[in-house]
mmCIF file of C-alpha atoms in Angstrom:
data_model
loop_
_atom_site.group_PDB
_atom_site.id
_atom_site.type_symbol
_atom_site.label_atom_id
_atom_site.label_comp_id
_atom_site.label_asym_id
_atom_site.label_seq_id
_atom_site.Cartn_x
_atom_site.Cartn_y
_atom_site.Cartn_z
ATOM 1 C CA UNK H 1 11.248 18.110 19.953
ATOM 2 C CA UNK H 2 10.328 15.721 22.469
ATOM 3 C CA UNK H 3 13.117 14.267 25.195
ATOM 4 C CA UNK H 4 10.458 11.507 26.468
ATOM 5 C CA UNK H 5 11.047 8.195 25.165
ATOM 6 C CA UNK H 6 8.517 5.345 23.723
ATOM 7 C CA UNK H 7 7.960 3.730 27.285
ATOM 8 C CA UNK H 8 6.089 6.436 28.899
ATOM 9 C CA UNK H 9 4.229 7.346 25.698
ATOM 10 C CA UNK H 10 0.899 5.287 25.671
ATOM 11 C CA UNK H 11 0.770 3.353 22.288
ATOM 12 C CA UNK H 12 -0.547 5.508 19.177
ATOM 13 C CA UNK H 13 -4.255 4.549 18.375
ATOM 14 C CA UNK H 14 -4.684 5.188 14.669
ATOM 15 C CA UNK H 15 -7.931 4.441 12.703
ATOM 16 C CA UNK H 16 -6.729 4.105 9.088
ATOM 17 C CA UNK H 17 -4.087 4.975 7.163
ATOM 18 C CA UNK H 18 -4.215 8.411 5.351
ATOM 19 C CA UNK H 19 -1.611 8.681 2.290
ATOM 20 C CA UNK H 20 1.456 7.914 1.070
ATOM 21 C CA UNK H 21 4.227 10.897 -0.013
ATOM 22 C CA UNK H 22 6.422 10.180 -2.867
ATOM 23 C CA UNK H 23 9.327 12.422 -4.639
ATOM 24 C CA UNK H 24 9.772 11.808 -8.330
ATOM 25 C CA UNK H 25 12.446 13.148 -10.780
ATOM 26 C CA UNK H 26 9.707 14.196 -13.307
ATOM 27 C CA UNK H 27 6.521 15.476 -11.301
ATOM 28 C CA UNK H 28 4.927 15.707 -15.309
ATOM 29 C CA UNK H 29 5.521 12.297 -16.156
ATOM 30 C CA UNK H 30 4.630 10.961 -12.834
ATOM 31 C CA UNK H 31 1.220 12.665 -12.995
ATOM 32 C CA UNK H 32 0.373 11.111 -16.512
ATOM 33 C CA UNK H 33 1.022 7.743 -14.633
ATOM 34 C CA UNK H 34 -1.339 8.271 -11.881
ATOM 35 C CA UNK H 35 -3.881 9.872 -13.664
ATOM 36 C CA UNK H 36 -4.047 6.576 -16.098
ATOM 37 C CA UNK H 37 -3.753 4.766 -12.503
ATOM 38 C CA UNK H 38 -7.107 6.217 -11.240
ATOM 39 C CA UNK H 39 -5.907 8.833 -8.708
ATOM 40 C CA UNK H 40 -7.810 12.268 -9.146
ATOM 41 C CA UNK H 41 -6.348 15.390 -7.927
ATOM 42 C CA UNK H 42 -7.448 16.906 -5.042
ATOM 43 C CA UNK H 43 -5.127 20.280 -4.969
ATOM 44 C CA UNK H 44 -1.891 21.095 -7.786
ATOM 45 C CA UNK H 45 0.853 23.732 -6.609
ATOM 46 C CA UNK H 46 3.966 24.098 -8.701
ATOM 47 C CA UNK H 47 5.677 21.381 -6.809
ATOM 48 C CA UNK H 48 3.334 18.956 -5.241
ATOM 49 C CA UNK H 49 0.330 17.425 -6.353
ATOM 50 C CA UNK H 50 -2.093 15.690 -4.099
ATOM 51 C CA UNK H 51 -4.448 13.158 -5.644
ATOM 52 C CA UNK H 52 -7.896 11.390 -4.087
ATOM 53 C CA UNK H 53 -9.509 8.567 -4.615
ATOM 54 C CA UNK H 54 -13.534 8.179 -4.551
ATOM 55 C CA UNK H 55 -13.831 7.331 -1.086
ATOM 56 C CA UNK H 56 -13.718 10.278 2.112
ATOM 57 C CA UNK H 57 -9.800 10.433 2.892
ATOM 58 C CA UNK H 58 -9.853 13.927 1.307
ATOM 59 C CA UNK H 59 -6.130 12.790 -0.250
ATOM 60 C CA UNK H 60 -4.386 9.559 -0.181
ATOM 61 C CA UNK H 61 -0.886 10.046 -2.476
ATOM 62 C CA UNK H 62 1.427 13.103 -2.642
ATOM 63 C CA UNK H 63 3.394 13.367 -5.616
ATOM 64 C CA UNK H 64 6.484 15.927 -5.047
ATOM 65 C CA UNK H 65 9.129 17.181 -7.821
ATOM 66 C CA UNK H 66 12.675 15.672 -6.646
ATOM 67 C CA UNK H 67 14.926 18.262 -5.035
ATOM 68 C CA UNK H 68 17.387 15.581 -7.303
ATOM 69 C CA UNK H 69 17.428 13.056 -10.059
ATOM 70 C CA UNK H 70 16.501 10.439 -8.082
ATOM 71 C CA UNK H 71 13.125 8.798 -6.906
ATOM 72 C CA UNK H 72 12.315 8.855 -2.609
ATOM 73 C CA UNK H 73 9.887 7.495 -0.352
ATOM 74 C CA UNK H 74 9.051 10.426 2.142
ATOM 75 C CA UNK H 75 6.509 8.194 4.129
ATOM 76 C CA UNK H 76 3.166 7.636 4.636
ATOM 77 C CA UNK H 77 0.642 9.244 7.078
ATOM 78 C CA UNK H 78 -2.260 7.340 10.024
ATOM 79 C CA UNK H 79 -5.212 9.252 11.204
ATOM 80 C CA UNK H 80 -5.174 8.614 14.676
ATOM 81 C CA UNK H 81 -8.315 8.442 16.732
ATOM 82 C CA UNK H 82 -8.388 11.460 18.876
ATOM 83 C CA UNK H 83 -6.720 14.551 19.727
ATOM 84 C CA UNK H 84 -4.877 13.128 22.769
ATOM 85 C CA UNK H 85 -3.418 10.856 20.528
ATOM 86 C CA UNK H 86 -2.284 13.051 18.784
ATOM 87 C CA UNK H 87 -0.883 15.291 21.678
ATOM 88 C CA UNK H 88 0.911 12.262 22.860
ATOM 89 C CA UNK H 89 2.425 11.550 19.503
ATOM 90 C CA UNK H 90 4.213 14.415 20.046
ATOM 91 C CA UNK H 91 5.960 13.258 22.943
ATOM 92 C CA UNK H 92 7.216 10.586 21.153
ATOM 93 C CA UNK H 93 11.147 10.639 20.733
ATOM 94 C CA UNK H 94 12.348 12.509 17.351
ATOM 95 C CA UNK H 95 8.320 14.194 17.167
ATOM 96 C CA UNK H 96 7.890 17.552 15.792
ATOM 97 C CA UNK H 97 5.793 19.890 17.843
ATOM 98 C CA UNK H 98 1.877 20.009 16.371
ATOM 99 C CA UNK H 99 1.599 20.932 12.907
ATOM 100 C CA UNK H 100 -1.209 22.689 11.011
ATOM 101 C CA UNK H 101 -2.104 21.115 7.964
ATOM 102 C CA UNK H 102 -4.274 24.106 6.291
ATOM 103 C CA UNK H 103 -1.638 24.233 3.267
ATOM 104 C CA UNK H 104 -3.309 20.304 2.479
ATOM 105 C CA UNK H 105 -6.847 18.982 1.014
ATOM 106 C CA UNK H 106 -9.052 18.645 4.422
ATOM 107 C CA UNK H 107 -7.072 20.455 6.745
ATOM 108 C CA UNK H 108 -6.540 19.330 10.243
ATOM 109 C CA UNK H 109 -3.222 19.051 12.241
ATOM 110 C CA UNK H 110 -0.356 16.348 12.383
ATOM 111 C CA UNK H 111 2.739 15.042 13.809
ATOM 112 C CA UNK H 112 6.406 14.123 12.037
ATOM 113 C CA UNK H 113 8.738 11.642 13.282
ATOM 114 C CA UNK H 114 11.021 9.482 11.232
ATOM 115 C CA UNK H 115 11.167 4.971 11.738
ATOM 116 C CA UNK H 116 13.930 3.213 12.690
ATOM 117 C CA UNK H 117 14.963 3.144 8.945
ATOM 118 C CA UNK H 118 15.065 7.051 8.214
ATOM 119 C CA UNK H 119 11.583 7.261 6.477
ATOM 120 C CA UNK H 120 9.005 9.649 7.691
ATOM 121 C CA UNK H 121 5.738 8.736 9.647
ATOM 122 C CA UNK H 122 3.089 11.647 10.083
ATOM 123 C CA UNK H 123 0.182 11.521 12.572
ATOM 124 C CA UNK H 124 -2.772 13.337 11.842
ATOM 125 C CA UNK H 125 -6.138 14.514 12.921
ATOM 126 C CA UNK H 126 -9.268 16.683 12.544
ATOM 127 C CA UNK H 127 -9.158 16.928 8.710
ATOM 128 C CA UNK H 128 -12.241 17.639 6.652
ATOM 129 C CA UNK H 129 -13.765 14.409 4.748
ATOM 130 C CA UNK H 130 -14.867 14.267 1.600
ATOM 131 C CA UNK H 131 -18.405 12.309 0.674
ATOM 132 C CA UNK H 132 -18.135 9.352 -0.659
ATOM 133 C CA UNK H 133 -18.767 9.100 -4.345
ATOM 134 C CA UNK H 134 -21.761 6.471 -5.783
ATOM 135 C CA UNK H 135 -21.140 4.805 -8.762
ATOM 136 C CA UNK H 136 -24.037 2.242 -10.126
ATOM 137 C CA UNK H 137 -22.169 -0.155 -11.463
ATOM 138 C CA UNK H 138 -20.740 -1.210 -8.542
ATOM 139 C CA UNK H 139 -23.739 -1.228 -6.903
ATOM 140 C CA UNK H 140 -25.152 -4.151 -8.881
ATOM 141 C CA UNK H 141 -24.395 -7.447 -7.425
ATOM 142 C CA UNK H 142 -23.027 -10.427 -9.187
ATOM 143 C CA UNK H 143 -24.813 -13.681 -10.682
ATOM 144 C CA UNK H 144 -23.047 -17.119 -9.555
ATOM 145 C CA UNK H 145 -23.917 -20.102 -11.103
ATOM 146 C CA UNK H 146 -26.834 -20.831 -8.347
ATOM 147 C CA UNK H 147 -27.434 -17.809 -7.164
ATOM 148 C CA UNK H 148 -28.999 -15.319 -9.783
ATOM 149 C CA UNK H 149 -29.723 -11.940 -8.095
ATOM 150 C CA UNK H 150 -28.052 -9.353 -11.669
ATOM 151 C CA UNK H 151 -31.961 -9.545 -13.162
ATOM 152 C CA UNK H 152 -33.137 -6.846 -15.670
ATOM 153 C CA UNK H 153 -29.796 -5.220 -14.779
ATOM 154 C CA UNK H 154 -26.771 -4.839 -17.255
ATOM 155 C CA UNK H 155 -23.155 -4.707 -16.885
ATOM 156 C CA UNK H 156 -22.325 -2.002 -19.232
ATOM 157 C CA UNK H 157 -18.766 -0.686 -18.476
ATOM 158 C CA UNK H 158 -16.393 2.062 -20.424
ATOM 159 C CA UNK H 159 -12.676 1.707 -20.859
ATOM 160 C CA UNK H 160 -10.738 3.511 -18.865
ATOM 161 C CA UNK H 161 -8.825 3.590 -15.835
ATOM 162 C CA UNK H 162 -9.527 1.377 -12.522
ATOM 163 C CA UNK H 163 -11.626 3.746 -10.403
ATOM 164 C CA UNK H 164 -8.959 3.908 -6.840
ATOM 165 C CA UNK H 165 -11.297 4.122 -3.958
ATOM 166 C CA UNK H 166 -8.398 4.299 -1.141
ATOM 167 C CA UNK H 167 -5.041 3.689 -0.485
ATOM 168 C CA UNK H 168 -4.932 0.166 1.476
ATOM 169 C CA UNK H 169 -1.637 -0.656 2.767
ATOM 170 C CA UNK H 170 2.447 0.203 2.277
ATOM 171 C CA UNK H 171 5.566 -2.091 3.173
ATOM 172 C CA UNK H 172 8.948 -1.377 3.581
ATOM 173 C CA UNK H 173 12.283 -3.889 2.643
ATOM 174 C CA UNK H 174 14.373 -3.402 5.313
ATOM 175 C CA UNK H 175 17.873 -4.930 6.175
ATOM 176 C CA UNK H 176 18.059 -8.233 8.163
ATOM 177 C CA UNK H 177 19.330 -7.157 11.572
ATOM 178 C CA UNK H 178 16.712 -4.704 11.682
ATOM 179 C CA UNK H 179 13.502 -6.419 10.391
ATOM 180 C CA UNK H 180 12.649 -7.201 14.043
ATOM 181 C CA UNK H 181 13.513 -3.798 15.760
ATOM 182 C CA UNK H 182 11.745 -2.584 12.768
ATOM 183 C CA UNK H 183 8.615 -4.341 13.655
ATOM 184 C CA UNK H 184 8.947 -3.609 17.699
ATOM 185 C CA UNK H 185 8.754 0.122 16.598
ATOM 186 C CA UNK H 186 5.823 0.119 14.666
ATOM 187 C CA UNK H 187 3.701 -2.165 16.636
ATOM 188 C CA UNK H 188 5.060 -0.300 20.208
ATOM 189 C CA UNK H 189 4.620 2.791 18.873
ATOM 190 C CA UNK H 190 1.130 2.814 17.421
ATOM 191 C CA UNK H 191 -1.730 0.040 17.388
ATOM 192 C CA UNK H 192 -0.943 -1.784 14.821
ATOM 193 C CA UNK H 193 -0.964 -6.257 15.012
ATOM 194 C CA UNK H 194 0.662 -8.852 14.009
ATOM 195 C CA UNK H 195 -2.165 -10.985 11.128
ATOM 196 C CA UNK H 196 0.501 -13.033 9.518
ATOM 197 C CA UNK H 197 4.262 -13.851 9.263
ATOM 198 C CA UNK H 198 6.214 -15.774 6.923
ATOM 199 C CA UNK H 199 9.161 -17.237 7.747
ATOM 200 C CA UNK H 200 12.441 -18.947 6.453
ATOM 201 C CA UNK H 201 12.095 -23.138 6.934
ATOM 202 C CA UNK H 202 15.989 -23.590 7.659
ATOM 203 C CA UNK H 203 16.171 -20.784 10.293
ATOM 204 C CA UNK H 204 12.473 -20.260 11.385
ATOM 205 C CA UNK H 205 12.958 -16.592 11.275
ATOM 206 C CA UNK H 206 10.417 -14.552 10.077
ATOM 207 C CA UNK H 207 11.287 -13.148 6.654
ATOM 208 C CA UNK H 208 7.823 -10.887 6.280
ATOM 209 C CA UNK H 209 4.921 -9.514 8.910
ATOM 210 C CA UNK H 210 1.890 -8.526 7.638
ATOM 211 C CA UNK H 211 -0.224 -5.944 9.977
ATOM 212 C CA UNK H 212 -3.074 -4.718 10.800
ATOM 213 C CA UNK H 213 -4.530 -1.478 12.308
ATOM 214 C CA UNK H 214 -6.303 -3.506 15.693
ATOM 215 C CA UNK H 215 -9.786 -1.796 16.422
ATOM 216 C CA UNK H 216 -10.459 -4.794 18.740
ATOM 217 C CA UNK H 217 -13.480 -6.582 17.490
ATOM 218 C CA UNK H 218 -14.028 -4.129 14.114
ATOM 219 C CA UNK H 219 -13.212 -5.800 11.374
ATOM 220 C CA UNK H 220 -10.520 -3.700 9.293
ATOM 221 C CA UNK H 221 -8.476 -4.849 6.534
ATOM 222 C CA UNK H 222 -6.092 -7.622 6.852
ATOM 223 C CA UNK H 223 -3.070 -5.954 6.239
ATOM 224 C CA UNK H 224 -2.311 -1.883 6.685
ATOM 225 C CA UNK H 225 1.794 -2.267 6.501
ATOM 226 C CA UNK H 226 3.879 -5.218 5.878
ATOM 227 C CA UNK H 227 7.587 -5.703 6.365
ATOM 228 C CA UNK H 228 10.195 -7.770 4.555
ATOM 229 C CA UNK H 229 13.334 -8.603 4.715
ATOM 230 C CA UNK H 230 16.051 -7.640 2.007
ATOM 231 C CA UNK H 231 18.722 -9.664 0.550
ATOM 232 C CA UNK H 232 21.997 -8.729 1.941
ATOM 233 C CA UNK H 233 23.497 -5.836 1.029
ATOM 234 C CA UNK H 234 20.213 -3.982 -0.139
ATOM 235 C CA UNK H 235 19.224 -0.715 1.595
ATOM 236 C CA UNK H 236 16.092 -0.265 3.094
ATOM 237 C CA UNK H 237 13.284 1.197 0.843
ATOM 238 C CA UNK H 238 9.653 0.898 0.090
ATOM 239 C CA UNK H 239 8.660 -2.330 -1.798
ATOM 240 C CA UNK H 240 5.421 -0.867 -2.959
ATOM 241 C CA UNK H 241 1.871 0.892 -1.962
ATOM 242 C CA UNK H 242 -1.444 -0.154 -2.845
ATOM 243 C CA UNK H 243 -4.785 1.146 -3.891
ATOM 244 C CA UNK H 244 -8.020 -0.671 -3.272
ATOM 245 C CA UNK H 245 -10.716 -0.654 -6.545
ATOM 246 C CA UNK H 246 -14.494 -2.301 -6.128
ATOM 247 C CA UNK H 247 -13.955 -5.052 -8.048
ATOM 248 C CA UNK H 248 -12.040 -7.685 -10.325
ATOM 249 C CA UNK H 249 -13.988 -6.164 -13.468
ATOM 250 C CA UNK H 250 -13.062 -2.195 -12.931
ATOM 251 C CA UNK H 251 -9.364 -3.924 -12.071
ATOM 252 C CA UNK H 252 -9.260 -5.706 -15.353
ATOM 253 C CA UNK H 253 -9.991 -2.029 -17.063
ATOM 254 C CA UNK H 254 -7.550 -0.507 -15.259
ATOM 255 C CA UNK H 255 -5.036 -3.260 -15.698
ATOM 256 C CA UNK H 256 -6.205 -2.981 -19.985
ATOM 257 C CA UNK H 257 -5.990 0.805 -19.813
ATOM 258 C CA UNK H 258 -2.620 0.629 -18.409
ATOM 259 C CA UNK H 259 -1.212 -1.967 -20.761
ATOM 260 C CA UNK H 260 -2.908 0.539 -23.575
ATOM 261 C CA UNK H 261 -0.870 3.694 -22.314
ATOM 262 C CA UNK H 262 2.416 1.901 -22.448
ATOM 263 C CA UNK H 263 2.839 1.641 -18.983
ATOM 264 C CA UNK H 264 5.109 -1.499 -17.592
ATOM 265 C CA UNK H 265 3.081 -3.978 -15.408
ATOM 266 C CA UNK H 266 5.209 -5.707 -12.934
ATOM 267 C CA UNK H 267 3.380 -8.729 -11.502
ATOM 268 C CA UNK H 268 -0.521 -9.647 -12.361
ATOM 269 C CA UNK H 269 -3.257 -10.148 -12.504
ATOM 270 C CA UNK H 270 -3.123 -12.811 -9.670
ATOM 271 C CA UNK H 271 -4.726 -13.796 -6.162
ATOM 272 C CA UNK H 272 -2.258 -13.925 -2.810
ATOM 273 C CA UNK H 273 -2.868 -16.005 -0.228
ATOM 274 C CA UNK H 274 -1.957 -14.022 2.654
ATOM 275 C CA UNK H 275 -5.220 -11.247 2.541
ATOM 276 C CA UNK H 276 -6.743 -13.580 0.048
ATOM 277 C CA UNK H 277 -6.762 -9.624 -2.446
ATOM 278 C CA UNK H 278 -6.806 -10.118 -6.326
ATOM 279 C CA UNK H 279 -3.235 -8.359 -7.067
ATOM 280 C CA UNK H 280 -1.965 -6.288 -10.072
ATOM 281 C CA UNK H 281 1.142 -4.298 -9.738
ATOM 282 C CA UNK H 282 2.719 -1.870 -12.110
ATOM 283 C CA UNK H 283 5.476 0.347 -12.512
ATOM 284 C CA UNK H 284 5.325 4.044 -12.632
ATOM 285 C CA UNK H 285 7.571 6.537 -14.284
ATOM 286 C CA UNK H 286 9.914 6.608 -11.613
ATOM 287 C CA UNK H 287 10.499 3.002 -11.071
ATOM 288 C CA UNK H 288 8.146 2.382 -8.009
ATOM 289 C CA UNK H 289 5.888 -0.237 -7.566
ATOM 290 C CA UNK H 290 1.748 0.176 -7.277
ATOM 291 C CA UNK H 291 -0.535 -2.198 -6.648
ATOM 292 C CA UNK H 292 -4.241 -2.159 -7.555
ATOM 293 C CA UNK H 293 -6.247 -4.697 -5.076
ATOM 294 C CA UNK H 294 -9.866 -5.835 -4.617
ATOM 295 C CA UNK H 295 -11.857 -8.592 -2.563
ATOM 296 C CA UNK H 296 -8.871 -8.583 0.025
ATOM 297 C CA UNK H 297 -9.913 -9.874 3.677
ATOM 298 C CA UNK H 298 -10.888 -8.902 6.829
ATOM 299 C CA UNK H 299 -9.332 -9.165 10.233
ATOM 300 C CA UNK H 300 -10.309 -8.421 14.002
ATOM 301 C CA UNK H 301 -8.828 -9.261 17.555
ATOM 302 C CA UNK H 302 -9.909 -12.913 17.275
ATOM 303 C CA UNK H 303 -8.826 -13.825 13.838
ATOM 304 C CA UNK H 304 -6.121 -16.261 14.597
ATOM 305 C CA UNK H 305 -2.627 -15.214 13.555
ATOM 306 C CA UNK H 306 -0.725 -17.739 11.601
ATOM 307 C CA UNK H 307 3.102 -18.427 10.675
ATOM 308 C CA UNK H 308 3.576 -20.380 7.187
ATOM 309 C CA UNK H 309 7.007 -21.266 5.461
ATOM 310 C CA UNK H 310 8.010 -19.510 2.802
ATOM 311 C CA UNK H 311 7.238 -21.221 -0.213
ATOM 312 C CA UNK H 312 6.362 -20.505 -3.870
ATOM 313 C CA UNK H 313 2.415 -21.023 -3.025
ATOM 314 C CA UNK H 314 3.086 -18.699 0.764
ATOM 315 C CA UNK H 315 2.548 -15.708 -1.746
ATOM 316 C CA UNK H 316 -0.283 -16.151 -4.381
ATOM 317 C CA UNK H 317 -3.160 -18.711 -5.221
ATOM 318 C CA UNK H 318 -3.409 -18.740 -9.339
ATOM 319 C CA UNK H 319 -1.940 -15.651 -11.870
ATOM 320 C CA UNK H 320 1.592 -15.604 -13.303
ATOM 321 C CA UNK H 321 4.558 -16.720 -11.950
ATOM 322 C CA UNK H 322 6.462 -14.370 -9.356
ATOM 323 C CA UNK H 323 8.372 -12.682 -11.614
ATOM 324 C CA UNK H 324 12.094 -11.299 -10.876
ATOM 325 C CA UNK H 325 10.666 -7.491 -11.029
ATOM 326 C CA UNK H 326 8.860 -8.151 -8.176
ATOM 327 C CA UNK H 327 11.299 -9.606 -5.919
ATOM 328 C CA UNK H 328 13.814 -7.233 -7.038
ATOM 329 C CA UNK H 329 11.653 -4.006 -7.136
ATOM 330 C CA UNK H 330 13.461 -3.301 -10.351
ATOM 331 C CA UNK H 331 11.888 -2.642 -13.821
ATOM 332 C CA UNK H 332 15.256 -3.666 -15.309
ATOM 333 C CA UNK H 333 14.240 -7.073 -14.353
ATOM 334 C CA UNK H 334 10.444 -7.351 -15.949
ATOM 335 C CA UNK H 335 10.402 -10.326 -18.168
ATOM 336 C CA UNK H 336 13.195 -12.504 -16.286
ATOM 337 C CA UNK H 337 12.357 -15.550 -14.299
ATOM 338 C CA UNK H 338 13.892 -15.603 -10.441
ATOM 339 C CA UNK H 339 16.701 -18.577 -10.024
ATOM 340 C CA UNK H 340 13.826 -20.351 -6.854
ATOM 341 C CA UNK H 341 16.701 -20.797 -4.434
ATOM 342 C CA UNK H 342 17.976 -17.523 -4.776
ATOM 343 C CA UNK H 343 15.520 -14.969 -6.107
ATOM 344 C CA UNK H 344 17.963 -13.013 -7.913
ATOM 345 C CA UNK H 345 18.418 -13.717 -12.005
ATOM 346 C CA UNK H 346 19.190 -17.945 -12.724
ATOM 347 C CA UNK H 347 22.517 -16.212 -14.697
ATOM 348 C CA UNK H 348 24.181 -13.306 -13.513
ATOM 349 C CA UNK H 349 22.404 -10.383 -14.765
ATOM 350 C CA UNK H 350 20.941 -12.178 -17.657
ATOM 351 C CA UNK H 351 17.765 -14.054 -16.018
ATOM 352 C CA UNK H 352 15.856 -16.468 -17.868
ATOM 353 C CA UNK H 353 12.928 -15.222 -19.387
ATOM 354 C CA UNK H 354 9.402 -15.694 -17.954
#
């Protein structure tokens, strides 16, 4: 373990992120859920389970049996661009020493350290990729009303689950007084910038950061991790993590298949605002929140960052209503309405319904 601290340690530069690691009290049950999510499993042992989606990250989620009855985020993992990287990641305060990474789909080495808030944030490098799988389908482009380009070519799709091409982006709830020390550490420690904020109209404090993994003038997704603030007296924890799919239509399926298994959809489908992604969020077994995305945006170092009020529009375009599950992270609370000064149920405990 390191001794150095942050300001002598050059800033992390991380391409992408790599997967998130999640403990649940029933490995089984979570599995079934994924599975009918569109994750595909990449390597089983008797306690873990990594899954894949179709694209090269050779895994993206880790599903681990519960050393207890509860549900944990462990954290989620970058790929960082070169070995010095990860040499100085090392060095950071709190850093494990260089791991190997044989025991995982793709190999290659990494680097442990815990965030401000006690959840774990791995570093790694020189794993295997996997090719990325066609599909034709998605391959076929779409027919507007003026533009007619779909010709001889048919739209013929299965039902099933949403086919989960990568895992996009994570975000954390974290307490007030430590949303902005929260933020330092992330965006000191590795390369990550600031695309949007949203913040409270009677203090002008920002309530939520969205950010982005900054490759200069590359584009890369709007948003890799975001960070909120949570209502007083909540502990930190993840709010959700969420999978990109190619398109509205295979999201629609998957959103269908879902609903058909008896699984408990939390918000969607919708569009946000902020990444401009068409949303749908659902419940696993465990009480977590994923979200299935397409069509999100795309950032670089000369997209203009921009601070909006919260209001009910700051978070989606069209779609239902936010919903008290979604605020709350809490399946309890699917079907009741938020009180909108408050966010927490318009009675007590009782809600109104949606």
């Amino acid at each position: 373990m390191s001794s150095a601290t942050s300001d002598v340690v050059p800033r992390i530069r991380v391409d992408r992120i790599a997967h998130v690691h999640y403990q649940h009290p029933s490995l089984p049950n979570a599995h079934k859920f994924l599975l009918d999510f569109g994750l595909q499993v990449a390597k089983e042992t008797d306690t873990q389970i990594y899954y894949r989606g179709f694209g090269s990250q050779p895994f993206i989620y880790v599903a681990e049996q519960s050393p207890t009855s509860k549900r944990e985020f462990v954290g989620a993992a970058w790929v960082v661009v070169s070995p010095e990287d990860l040499e100085n990641a090392a060095k950071l305060p709190g850093a494990s020493e260089i791991l190997s990474l044989d025991h995982a789909p793709g190999g290659g080495r990494g680097v442990i350290l815990k965030d401000p808030n006690g959840f774990g944030v791995m570093f790694v490098y020189g794993q295997e990729l996997r090719e990325v799988e066609s599909w034709p389908l998605a391959e076929i482009e779409t027919n507007t009303a003026l533009v007619k380009v779909r010709k001889g070519q048919f739209r013929r799709y299965q039902p099933g689950p949403s086919r989960v091409h990568k895992l996009g982006h994570f975000g954390l709830v974290v307490k007030e007084e430590d949303f902005q020390k929260t933020a330092d550490w992330y965006t000191k420690t590795m390369t990550l910038a600031l695309s949007d904020a949203v913040f409270d109209p009677k203090t002008k404090d920002d309530r939520m950061n969205f950010f982005h993994v900054d490759r200069g003038l590359e584009w890369t997704d709007h948003h890799t991790f975001f960070l909120a603030c949570a209502k007083p007296g909540e502990p930190a924890h993840i709010h959700h993590s969420s999978f990109e799919v190619d398109d509205m239509d295979t999201q629609l399926l998957g959103h269908d298949w879902l609903e058909k298994k008896g699984w408990t959809n939390c918000w969607g489908i919708g569009r946000h605002k902020l990444g401009s992604q068409i949303f749908d969020y659902w419940f696993d077994c465990s009480g977590n929140i994923l979200e299935h995305y397409s069509d999100g945006d795309l950032v670089n170092s000369e997209t203009p960052t921009s601070r909006e009020a919260a209001a009910p529009d700051t978070i989606h375009i069209w779609g239902p209503n936010v919903p008290l599950a979604f605020l709350t992270g809490k399946v309890e609370d699917v079907g009741r309405a938020p009180n909108p000064l408050t966010g927490q149920p318009a009675s007590g405990l009782e809600g109104v319904k949606a």
